[in-house]
Short mmCIF file of C-alpha atoms in Angstrom, two decimals:
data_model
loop_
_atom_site.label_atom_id
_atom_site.label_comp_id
_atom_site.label_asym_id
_atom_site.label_seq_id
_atom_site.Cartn_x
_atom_site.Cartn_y
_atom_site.Cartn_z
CA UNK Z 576 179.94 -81.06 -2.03
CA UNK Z 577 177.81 -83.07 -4.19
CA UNK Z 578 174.88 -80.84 -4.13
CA UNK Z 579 176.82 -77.66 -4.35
CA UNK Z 580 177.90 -78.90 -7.34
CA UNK Z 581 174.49 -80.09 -8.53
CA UNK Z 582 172.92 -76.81 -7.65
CA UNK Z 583 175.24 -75.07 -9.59
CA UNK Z 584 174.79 -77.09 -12.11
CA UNK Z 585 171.33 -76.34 -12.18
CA UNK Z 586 171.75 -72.49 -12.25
CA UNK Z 587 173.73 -72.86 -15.18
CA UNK Z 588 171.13 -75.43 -17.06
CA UNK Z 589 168.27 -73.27 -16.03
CA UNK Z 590 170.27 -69.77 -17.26
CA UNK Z 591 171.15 -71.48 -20.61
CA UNK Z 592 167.85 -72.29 -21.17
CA UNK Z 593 165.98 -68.49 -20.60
CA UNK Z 594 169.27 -66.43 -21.80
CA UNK Z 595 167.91 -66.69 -25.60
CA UNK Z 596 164.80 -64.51 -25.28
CA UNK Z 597 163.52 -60.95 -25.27
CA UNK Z 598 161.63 -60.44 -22.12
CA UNK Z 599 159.71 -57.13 -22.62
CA UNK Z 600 158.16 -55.54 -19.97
CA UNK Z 601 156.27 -52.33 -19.98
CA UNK Z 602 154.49 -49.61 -17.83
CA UNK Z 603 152.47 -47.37 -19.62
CA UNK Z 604 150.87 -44.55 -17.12
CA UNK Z 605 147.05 -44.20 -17.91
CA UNK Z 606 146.33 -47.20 -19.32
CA UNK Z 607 143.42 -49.06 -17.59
CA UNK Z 608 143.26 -52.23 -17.20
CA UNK Z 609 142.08 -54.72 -20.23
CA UNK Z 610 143.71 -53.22 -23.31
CA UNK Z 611 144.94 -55.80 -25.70
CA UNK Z 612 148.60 -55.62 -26.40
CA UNK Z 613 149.71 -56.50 -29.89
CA UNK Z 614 153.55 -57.14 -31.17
CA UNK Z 615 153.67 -56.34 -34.96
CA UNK Z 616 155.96 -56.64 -37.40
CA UNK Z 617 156.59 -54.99 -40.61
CA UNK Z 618 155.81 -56.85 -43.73
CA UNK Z 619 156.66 -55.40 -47.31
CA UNK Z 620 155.45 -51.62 -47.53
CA UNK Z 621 152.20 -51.75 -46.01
CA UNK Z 622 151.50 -55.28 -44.58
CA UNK Z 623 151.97 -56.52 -40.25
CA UNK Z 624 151.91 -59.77 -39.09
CA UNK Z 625 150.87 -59.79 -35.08
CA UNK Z 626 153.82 -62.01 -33.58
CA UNK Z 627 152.84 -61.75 -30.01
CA UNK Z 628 150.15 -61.05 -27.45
CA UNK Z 629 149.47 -59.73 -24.01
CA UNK Z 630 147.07 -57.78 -22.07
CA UNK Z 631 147.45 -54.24 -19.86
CA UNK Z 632 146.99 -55.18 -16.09
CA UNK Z 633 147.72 -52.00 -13.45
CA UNK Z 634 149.15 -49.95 -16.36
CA UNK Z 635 151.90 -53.45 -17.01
CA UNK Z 636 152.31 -55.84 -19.12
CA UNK Z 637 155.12 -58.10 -20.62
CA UNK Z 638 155.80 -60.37 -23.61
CA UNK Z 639 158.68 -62.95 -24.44
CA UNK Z 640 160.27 -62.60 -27.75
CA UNK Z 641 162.21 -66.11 -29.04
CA UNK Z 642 165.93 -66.30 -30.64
CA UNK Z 643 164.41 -66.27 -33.55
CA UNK Z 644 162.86 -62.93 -33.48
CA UNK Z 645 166.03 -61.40 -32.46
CA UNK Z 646 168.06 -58.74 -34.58
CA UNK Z 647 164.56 -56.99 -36.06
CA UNK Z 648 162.10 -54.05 -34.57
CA UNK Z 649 158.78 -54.60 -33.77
CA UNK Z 650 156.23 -52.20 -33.11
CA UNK Z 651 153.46 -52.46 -29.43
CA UNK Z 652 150.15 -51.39 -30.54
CA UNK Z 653 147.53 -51.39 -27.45
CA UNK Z 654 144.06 -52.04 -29.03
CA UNK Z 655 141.98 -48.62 -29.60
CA UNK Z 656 144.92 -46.47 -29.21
CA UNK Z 657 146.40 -45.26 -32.14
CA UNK Z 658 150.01 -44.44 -31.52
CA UNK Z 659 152.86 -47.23 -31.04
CA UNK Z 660 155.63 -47.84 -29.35
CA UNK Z 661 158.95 -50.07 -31.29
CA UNK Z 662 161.48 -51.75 -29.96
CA UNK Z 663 164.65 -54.43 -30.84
CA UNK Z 664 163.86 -58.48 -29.62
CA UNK Z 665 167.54 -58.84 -28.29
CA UNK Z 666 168.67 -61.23 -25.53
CA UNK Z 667 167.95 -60.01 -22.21
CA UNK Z 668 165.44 -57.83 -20.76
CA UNK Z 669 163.59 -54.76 -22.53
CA UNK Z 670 162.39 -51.82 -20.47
CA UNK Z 671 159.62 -49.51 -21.92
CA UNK Z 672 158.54 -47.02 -19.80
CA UNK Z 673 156.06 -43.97 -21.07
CA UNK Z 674 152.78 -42.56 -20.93
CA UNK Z 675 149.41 -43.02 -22.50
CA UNK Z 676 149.62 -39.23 -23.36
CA UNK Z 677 153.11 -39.49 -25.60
CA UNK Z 678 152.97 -43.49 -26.40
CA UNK Z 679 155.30 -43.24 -29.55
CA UNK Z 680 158.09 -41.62 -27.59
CA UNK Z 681 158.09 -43.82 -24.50
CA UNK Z 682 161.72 -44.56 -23.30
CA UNK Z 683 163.13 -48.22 -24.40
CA UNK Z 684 165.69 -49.30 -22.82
CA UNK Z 685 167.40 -52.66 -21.20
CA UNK Z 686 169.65 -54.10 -23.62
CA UNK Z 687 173.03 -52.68 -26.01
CA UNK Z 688 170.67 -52.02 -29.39
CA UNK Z 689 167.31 -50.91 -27.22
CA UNK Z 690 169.69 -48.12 -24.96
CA UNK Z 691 170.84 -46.96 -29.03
CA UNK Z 692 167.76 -47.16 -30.27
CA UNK Z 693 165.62 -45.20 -26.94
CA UNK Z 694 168.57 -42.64 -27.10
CA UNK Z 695 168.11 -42.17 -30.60
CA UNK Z 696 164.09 -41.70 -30.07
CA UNK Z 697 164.60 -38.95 -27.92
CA UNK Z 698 166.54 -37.17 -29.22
CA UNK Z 699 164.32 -36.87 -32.23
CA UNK Z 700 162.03 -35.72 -30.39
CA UNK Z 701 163.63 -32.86 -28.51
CA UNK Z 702 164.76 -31.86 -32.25
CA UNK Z 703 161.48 -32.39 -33.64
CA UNK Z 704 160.12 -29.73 -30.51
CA UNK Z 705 163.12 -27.63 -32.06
CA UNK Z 706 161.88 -28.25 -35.42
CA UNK Z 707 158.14 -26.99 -34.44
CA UNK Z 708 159.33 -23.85 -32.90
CA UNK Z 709 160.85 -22.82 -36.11
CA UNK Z 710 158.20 -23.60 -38.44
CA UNK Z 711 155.99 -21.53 -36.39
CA UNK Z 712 158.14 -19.04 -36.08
CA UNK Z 713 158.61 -18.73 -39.94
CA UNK Z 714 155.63 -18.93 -40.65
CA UNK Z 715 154.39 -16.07 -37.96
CA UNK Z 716 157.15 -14.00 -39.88
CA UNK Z 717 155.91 -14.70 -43.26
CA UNK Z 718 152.30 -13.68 -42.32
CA UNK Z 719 153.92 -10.54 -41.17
CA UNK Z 720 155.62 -9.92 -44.06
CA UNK Z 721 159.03 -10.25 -43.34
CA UNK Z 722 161.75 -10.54 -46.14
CA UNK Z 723 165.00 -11.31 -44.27
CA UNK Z 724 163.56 -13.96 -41.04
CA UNK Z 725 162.31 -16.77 -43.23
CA UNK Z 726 165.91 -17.01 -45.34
CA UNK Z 727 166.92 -16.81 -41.73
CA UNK Z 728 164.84 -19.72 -40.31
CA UNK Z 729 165.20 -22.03 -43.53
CA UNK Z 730 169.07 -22.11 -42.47
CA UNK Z 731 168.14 -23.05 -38.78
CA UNK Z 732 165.72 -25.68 -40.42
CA UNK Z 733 168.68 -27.44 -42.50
CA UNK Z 734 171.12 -27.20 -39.52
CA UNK Z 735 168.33 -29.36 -37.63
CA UNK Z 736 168.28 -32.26 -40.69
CA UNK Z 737 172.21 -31.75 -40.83
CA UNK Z 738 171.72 -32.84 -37.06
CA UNK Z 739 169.69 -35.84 -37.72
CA UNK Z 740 171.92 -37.63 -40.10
CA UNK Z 741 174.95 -36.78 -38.41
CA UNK Z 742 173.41 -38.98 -35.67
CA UNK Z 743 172.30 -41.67 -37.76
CA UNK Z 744 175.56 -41.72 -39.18
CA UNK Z 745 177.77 -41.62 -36.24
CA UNK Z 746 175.43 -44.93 -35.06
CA UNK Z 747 176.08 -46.66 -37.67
CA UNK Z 748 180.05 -45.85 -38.28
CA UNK Z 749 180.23 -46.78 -34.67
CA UNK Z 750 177.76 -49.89 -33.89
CA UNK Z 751 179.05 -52.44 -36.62
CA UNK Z 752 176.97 -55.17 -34.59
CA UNK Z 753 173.71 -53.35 -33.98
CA UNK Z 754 170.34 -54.13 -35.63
CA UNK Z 755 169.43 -50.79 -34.44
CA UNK Z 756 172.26 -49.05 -36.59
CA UNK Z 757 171.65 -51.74 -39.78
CA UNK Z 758 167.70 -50.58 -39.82
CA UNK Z 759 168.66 -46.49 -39.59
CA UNK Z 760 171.28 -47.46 -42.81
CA UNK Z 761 168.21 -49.19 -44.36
CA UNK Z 762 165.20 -46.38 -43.94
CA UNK Z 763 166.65 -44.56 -46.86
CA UNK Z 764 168.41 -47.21 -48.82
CA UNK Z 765 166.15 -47.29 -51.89
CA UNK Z 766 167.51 -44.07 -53.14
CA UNK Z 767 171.09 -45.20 -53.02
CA UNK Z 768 172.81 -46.45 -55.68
CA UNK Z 769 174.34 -50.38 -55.86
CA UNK Z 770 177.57 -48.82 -54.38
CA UNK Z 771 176.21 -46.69 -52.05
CA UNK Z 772 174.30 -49.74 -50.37
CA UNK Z 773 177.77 -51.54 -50.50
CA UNK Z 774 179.62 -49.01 -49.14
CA UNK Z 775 177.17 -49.07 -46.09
CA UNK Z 776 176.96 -52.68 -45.89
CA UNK Z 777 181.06 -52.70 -45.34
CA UNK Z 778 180.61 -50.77 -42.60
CA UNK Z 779 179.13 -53.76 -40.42
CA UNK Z 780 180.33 -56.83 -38.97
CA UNK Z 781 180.47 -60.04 -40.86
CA UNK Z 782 178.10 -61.30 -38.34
CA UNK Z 783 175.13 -59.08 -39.55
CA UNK Z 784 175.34 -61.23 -42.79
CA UNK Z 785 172.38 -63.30 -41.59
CA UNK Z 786 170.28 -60.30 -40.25
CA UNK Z 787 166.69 -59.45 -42.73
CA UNK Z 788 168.15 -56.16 -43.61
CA UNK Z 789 171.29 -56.75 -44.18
CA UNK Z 790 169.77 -59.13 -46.81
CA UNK Z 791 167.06 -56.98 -48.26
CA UNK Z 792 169.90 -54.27 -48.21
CA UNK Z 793 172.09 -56.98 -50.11
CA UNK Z 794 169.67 -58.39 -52.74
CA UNK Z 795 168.55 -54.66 -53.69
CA UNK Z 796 172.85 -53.80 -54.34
CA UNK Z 797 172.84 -57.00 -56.02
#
């Protein structure tokens, strides 16, 4: 009985102690061995700050992300290749799957905000295919010199924006705890007014109080 109970014990110590970290794993179809993973992180407008290491080995690799990295994105840049991949540090285990072909939309997945967030990614980019055809198409009809089409395709153009932010805002009406959610309310938050950014910020759980954007969000209200 004794070491039942001491085993169990043990599975319980040793669960406590990797449960707070963001284990990221990745395949990336294409890559060959030896590219240099970097984690980055946004700093100010223009800045990054490399936060974590690791190197490509049979088109893998993984990282491990601490507590306190947790509630922010962070961007995988593989050295010599110019497109990136982002994702949330969140307790548990993030999934990035994608190819060397499309890096920027490969799917992220794994944990509550990275499902939102890899969801969210993909869908901008079947509208952003949407979005292509149309601006072709308009401009094909302009070249041709048609009147009536391009009023035509202008509409289908706003309907596709009108799409966007009626996603954005149905994640963040509806994820009050998500990172994920609190960084879409922040991309255009220096055009909003003090009680605009309030009225956003009300919209979240007391708990996000702590997270970086809430704050910047905050201060720039304030």
């Amino acid at each position: 009985m004794k070491k039942i109970i001491i085993g169990a014990l043990c599975a319980c110590l040793t669960t406590a102690c990797t449960a707070q970290q963001s284990k990221v794993t990745g395949l990336i179809r294409g890559l060959e061995d030896g590219p240099e993973v970097y984690v980055t992180k946004r700093i100010g407008e223009f800045g990054t700050d490399t936060v974590a290491t690791a190197v490509v080995e049979k088109e893998a690799f993984s990282f491990v992300m601490p507590k306190e990295r947790f509630g922010q994105m962070y961007e995988i840049r593989f050295k010599g290749i110019r497109p990136s991949v982002s994702f949330f540090a969140e307790n548990g285990e993030v999934k990035i799957d994608g190819n060397k072909d499309n890096i920027y939309f490969s799917r992220v997945s794994g944990t509550p905000d990275n499902d939102a967030w890899g969801d969210y990614q993909q869908f901008i980019k079947q509208v952003n295919e949407n979005r292509n055809t149309i601006f072709f198409a308009a401009n094909k009809a302009e070249q041709e010199g048609n009147t009536e089409q391009p009023a035509a395709y202008k509409r289908q153009m706003k309907e596709v924006e009108d799409r966007i932010k009626n996603y954005s805002d149905s994640l963040i009406s509806n994820m009050p705890k998500s990172a994920a959610a609190l960084y879409l309310a922040k991309v255009p938050f220096m055009m909003y007014k003090a009680h605009q950014i309030d009225s956003l910020l009300a919209l979240f759980d007391p708990s996000m109080k702590t997270n970086p954007y809430y704050i910047e969000m905050k201060e720039r209200a304030d």
